[in-house]
Short mmCIF file of C-alpha atoms in Angstrom, two decimals:
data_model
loop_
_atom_site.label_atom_id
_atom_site.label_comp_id
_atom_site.label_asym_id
_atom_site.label_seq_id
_atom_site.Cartn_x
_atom_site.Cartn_y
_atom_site.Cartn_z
CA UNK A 1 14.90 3.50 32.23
CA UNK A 2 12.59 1.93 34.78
CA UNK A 3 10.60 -0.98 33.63
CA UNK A 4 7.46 -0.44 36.41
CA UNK A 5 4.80 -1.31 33.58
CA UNK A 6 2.04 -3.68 34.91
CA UNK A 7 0.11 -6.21 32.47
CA UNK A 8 -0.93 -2.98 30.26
CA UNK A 9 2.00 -1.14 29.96
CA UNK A 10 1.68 1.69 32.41
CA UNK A 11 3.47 2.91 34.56
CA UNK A 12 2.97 1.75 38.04
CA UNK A 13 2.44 3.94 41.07
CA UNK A 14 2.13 1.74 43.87
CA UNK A 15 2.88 2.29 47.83
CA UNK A 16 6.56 2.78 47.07
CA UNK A 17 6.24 5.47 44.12
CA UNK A 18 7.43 4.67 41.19
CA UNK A 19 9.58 1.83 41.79
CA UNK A 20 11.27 2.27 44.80
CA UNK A 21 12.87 5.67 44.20
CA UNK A 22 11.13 6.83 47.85
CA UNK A 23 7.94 8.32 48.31
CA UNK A 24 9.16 11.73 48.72
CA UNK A 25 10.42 11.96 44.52
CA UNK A 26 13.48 10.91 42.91
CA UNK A 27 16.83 11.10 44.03
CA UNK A 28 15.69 9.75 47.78
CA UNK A 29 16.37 6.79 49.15
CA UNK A 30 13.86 4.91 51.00
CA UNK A 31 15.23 5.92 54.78
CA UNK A 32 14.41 9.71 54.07
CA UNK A 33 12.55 10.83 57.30
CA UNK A 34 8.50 11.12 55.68
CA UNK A 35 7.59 13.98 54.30
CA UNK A 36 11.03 15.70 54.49
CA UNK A 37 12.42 17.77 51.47
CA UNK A 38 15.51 20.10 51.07
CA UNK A 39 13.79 23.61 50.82
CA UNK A 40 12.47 24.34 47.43
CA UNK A 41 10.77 21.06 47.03
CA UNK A 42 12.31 17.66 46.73
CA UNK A 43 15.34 17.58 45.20
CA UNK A 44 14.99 16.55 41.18
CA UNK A 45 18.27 14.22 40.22
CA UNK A 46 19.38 15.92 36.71
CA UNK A 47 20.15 12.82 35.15
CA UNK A 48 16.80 11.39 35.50
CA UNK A 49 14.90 14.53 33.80
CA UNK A 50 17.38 14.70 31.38
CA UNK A 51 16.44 10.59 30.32
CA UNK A 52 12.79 11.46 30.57
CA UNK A 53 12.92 13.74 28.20
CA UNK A 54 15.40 11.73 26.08
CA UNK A 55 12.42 9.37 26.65
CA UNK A 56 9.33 11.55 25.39
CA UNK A 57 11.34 12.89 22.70
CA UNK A 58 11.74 9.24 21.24
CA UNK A 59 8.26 8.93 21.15
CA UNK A 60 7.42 11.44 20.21
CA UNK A 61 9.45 11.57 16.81
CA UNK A 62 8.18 7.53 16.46
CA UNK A 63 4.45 8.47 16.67
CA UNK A 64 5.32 11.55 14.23
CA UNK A 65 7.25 9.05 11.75
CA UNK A 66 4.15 6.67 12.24
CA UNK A 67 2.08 9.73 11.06
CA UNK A 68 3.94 10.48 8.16
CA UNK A 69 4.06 6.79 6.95
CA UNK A 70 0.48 6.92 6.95
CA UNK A 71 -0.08 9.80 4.89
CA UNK A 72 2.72 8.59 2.58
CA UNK A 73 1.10 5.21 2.09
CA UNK A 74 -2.03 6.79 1.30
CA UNK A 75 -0.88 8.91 -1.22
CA UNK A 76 1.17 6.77 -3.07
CA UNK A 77 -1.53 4.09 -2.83
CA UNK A 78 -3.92 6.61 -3.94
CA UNK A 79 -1.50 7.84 -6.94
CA UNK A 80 -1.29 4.66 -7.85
CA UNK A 81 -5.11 4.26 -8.25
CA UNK A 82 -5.16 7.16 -10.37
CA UNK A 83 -2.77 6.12 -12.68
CA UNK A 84 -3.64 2.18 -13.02
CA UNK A 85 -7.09 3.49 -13.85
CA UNK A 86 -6.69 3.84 -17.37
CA UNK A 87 -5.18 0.50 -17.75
CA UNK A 88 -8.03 -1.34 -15.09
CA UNK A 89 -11.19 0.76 -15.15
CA UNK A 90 -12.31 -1.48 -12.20
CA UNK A 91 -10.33 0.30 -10.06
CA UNK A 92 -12.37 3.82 -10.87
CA UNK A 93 -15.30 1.69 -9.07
CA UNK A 94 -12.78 2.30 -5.37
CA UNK A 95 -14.41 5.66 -5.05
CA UNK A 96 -17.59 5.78 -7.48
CA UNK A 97 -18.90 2.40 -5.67
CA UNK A 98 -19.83 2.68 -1.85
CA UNK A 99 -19.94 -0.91 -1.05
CA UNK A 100 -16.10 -1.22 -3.17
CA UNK A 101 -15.14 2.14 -1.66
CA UNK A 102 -16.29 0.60 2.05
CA UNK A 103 -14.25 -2.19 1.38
CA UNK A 104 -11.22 0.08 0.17
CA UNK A 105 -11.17 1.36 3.73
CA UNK A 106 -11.45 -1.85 4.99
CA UNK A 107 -7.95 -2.04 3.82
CA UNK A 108 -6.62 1.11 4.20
CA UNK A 109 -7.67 1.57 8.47
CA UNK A 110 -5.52 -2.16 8.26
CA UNK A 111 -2.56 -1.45 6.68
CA UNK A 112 -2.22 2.50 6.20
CA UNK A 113 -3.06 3.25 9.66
CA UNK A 114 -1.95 0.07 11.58
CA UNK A 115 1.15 -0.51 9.99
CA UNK A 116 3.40 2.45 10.58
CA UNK A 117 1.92 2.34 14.60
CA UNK A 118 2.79 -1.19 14.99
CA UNK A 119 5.99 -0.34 13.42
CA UNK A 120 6.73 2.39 16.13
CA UNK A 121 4.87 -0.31 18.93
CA UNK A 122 8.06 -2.79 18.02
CA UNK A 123 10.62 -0.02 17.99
CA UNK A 124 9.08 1.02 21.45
CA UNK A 125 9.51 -2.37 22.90
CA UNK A 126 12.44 -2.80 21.54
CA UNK A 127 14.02 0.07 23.35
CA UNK A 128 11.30 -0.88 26.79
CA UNK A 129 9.68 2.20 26.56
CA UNK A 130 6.82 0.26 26.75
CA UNK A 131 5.15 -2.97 27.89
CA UNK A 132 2.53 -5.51 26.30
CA UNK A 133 -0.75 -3.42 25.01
CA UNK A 134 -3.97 -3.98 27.45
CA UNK A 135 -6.18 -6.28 25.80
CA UNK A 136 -6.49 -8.24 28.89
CA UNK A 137 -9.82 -8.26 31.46
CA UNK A 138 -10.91 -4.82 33.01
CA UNK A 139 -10.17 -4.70 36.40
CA UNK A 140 -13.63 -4.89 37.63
CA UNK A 141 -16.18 -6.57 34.32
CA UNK A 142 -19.62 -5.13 35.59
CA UNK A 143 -18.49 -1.82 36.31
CA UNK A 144 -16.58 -1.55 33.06
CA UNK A 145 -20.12 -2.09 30.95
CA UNK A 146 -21.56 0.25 33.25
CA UNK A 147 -19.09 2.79 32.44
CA UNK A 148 -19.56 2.08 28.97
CA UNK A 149 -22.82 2.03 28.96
CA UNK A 150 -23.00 5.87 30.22
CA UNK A 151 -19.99 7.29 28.62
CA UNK A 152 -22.04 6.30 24.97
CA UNK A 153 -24.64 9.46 25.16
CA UNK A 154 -22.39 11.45 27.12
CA UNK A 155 -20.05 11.14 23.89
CA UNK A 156 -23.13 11.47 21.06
CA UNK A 157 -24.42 14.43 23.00
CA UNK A 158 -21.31 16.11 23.10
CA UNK A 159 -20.44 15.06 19.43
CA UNK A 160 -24.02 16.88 18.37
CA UNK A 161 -22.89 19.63 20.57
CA UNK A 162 -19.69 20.27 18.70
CA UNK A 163 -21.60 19.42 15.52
CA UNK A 164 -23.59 22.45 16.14
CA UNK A 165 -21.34 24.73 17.34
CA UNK A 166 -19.26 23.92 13.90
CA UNK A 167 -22.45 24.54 12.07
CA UNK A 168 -22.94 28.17 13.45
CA UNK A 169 -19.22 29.15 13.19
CA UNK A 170 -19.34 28.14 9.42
CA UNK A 171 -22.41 30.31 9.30
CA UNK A 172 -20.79 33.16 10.96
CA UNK A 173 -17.50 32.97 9.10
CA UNK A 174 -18.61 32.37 5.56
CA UNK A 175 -17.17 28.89 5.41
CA UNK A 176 -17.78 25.55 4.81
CA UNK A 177 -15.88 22.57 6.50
CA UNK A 178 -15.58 19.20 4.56
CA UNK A 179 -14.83 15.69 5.33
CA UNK A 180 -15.14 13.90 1.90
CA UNK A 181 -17.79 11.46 3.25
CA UNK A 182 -20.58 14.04 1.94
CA UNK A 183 -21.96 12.08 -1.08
CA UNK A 184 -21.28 8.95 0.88
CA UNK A 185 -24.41 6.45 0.89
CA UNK A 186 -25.34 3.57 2.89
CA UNK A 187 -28.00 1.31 0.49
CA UNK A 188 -29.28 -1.93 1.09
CA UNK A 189 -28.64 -5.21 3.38
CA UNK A 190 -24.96 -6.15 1.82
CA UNK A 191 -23.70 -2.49 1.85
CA UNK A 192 -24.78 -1.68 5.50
CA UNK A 193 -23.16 -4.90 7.09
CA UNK A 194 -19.67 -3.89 4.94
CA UNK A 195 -20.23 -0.74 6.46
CA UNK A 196 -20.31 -1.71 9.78
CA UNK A 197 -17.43 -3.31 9.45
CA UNK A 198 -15.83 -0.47 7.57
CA UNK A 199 -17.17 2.51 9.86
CA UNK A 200 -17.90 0.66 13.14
CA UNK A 201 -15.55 -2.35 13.75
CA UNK A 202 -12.50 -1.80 12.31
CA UNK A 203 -11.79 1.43 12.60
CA UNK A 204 -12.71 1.23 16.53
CA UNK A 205 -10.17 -2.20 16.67
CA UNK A 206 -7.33 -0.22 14.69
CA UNK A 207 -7.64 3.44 15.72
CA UNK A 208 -8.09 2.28 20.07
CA UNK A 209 -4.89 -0.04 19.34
CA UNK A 210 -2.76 2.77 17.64
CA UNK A 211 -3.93 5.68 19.88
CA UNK A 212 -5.35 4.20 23.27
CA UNK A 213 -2.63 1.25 22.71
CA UNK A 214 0.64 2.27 21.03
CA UNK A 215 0.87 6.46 22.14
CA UNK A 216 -1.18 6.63 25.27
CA UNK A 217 0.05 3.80 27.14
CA UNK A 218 4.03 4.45 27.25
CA UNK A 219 2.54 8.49 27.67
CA UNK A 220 0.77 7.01 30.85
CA UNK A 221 4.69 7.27 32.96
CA UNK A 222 4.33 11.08 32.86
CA UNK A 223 0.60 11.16 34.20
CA UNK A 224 -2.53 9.81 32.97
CA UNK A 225 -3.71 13.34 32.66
CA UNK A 226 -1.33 14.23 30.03
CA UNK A 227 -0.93 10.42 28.48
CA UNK A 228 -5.00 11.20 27.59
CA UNK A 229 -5.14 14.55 26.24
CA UNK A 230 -2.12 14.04 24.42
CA UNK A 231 -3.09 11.19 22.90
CA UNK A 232 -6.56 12.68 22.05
CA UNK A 233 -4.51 15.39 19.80
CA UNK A 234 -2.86 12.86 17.63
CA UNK A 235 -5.96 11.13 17.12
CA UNK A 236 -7.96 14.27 16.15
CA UNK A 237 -4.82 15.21 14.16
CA UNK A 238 -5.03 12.36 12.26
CA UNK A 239 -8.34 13.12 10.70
CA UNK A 240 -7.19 15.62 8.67
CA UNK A 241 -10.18 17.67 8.39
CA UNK A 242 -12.12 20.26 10.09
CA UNK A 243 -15.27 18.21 10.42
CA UNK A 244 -13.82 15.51 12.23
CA UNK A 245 -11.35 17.50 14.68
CA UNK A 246 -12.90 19.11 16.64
CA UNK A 247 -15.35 15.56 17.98
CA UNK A 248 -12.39 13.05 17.65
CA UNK A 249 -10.72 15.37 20.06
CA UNK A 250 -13.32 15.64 22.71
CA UNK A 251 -14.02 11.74 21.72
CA UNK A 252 -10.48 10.79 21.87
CA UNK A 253 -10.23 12.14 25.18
CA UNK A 254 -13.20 10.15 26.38
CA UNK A 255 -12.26 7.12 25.14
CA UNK A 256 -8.37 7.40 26.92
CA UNK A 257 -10.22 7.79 30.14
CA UNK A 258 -11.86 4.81 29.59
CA UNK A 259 -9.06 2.62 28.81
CA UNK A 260 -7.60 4.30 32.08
CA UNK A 261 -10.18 3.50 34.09
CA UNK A 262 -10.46 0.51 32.97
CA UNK A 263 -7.76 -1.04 32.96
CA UNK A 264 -8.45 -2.48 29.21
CA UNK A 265 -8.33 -1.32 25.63
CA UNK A 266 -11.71 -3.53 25.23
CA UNK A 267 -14.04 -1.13 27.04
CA UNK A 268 -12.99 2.10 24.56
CA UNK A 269 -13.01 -0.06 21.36
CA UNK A 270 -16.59 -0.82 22.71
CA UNK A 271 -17.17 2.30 23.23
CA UNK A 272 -15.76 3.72 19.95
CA UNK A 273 -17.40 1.17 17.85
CA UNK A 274 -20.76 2.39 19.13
CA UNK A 275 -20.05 5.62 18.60
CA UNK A 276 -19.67 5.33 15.11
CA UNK A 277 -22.40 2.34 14.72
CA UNK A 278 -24.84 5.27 15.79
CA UNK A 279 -23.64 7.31 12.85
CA UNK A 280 -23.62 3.96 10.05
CA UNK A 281 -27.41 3.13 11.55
CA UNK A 282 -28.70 6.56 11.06
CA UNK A 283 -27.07 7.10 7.57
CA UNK A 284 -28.17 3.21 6.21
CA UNK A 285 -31.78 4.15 7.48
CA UNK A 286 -31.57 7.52 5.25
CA UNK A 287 -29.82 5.65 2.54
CA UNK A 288 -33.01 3.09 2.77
CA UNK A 289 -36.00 4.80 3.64
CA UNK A 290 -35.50 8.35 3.38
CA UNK A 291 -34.62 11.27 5.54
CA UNK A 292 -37.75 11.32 7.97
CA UNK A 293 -37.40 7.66 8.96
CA UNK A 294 -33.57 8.45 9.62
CA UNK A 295 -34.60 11.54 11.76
CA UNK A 296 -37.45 9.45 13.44
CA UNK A 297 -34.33 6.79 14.47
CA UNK A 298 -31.63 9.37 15.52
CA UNK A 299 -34.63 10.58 18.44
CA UNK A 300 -35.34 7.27 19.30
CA UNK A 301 -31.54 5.70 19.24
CA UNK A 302 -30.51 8.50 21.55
CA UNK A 303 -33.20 8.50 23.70
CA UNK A 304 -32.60 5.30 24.66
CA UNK A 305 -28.87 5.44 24.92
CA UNK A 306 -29.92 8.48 27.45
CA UNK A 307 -32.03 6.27 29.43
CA UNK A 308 -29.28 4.00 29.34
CA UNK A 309 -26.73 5.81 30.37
CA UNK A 310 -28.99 7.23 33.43
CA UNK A 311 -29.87 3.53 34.46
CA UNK A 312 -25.91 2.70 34.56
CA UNK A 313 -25.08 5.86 36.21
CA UNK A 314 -26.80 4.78 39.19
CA UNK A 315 -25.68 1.24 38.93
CA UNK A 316 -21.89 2.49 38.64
CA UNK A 317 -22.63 4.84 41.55
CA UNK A 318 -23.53 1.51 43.89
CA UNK A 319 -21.00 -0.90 42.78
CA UNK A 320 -18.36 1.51 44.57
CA UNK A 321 -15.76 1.18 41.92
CA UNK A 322 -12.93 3.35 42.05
CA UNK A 323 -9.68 3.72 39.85
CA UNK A 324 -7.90 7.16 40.37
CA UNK A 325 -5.94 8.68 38.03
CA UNK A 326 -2.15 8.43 38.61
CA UNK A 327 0.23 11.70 38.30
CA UNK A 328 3.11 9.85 36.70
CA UNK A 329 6.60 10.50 37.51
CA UNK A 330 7.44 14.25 38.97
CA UNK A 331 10.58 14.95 36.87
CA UNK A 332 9.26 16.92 34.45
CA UNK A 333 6.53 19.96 34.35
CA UNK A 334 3.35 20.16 32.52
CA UNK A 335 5.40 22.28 29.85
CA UNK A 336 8.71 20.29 29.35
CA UNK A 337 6.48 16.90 28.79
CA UNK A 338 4.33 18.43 26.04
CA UNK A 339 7.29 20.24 24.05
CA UNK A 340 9.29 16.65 24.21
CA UNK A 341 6.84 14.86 23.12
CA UNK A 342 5.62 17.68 20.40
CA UNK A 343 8.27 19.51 19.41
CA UNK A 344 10.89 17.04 17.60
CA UNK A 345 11.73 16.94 13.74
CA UNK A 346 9.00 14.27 13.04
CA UNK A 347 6.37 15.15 14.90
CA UNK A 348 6.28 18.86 13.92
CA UNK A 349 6.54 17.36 9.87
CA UNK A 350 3.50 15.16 10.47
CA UNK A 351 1.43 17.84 12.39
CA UNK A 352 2.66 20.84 9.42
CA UNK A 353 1.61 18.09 6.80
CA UNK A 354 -1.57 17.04 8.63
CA UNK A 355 -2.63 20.86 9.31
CA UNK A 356 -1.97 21.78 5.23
CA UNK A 357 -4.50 18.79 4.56
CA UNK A 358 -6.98 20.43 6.97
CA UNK A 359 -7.02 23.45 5.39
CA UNK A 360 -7.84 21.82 2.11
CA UNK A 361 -10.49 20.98 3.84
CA UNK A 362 -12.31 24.42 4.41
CA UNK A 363 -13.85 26.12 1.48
CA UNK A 364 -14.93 29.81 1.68
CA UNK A 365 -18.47 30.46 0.54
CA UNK A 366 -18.02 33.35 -1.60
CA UNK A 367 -19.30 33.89 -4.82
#
């Protein structure tokens, strides 16, 4: 394959498309007249499709066997728990204890989640699917906060959206979705800092590096478009519940168009961190001082995120910064990219797996 990655690993569409294959698609050489194609559109070499594909399909079934590490780890780790508990009753503390059950996940966003995605990052460099991951400087600093800084309430609003939405539907349907973070509490100075660091920080670092990092950016040769969404579905995927879907996906998608944009994986783990720092402040203020004071914060935490994100809309708007989107390479349509990438042996495992533990997650509310 082609090995047009810049600095972040994506693919690079400069004046002479993708790499020097002509400007008028694949298969012409650079002395084609401009703009002239065989009738039908330009011609598509067969071998080239066929090693895109070949290409997607790899990746696909490494970010599905990434997947299904993940829940394997967990489940072993957490059978293991289980069973040690009768012979160390400190371990029964892991879930009963917030601040032990904090530092649990600590642990588990590090090694469950990391570990099989760095796993499939070395297998993808090994084969060059992919560059270096973008944890370099954003193309343009200022204009990176700024876009941070007004992407944060556009992604609480729409996450309070969703939330609400979810609420009626369960209302309407007779249901109840659950996350297993219901009886979770946030108390005192020690247990809100480890859960900053538990909720906030790493989760941002580990979850931007696997999704925004390790599947979007190799994704990012067959369009940025489709390298975002698609990457948004694993990550909402990964959740495992019904709660969390249906926000990590509109999130996820966010966040990809900010590494994008960017140029950086910095901006979205920003981004991502205070996402979920708005959730840990307003749940450690409940856990403290009670549900009013945590309702008084949530009003004044978002209204000035709002005010913000107004203030760097207009500063954005005059620093003239623009990054488009790029469409990727043209041998393969919208359909042929998303069933290579989705429909392999692993990946349909991991998603069948991950959509059984979803539905363990909705409860019906009849007596």
């Amino acid at each position: 394959m082609d090995n047009n990655f810049n600095r972040g690993g994506q693919f690079v569409n400069g004046n002479s498309q993708f790499g020097g294959w002509g400007q008028q698609g694949f298969g012409y050489g650079q002395n084609m007249p401009n703009g002239w194609a065989p009738p039908g559109g330009p011609f598509i070499d067969p071998l080239r499709k066929k090693n895109d594909k070949k290409i997607l399909r790899s990746a696909g079934n490494l970010f599905g066997m990434a997947i299904i590490l993940y829940i394997i780890i967990a489940t072993v780790i957490s059978f293991a728990i289980v069973v040690l508990s009768d012979h160390f009753p400190l371990l029964n503390e892991l879930y009963s204890d917030d601040i032990l059950s904090s530092c649990y996940d600590i642990i588990a966003s590090i090694l469950f989640l990391g570990g099989p995605f760095f796993l499939a990052y070395s297998i993808l460099k090994k084969k060059k699917i992919m560059g270096i991951l973008p944890f370099g400087t954003p193309y343009n600093k200022k204009a990176a906060i700024y876009f941070v800084m007004f992407m944060l309430p556009v992604v609480l609003l729409s996450s309070m959206g969703i939330n609400i939405i979810s609420f009626y539907v369960q209302e309407y349907l007779g249901i109840t979705f659950t996350s297993g973070m219901e009886d979770m509490q946030v108390t005192g100075v020690f247990g809100t800092i480890v859960s900053v660091i538990s909720m906030a920080i790493v989760p941002a670092l580990i979850e931007e590096t696997a999704i925004r990092g390790i599947v979007m950016q190799p994704l990012r040769r067959y369009g940025d478009t489709f390298a975002i969404i698609s990457s948004a579905v694993i990550f909402s995927i990964l959740h495992g519940n019904m709660v969390q879907i249906p926000y990590t996906m509109v999130a996820g998608i966010y966040f990809g168009l900010v590494a994008v944009l960017t140029g950086s994986l910095w901006p979205s783990i920003v981004l991502h961190c205070l996402n979920n720092l708005f959730s840990v402040v307003i749940m450690a203020t409940e856990g403290n001082f009670g549900i009013d004071a945590a309702n008084n914060v949530t009003y004044a935490m978002l209204g000035f995120v709002v005010v913000l994100g107004i203030f760097s809309v207009i500063k954005f708007g005059k620093s003239g910064y623009e990054h488009p989107l790029t469409k990727g390479v043209n041998t393969l349509k919208s359909g042929e990219k998303v069933s290579a990438l989705f429909i392999n042996p692993t990946m349909i495992i991991a998603i069948v797996i991950m959509l059984i533990l979803t539905a363990t997650s909705i409860s019906s509310n009849a007596s």
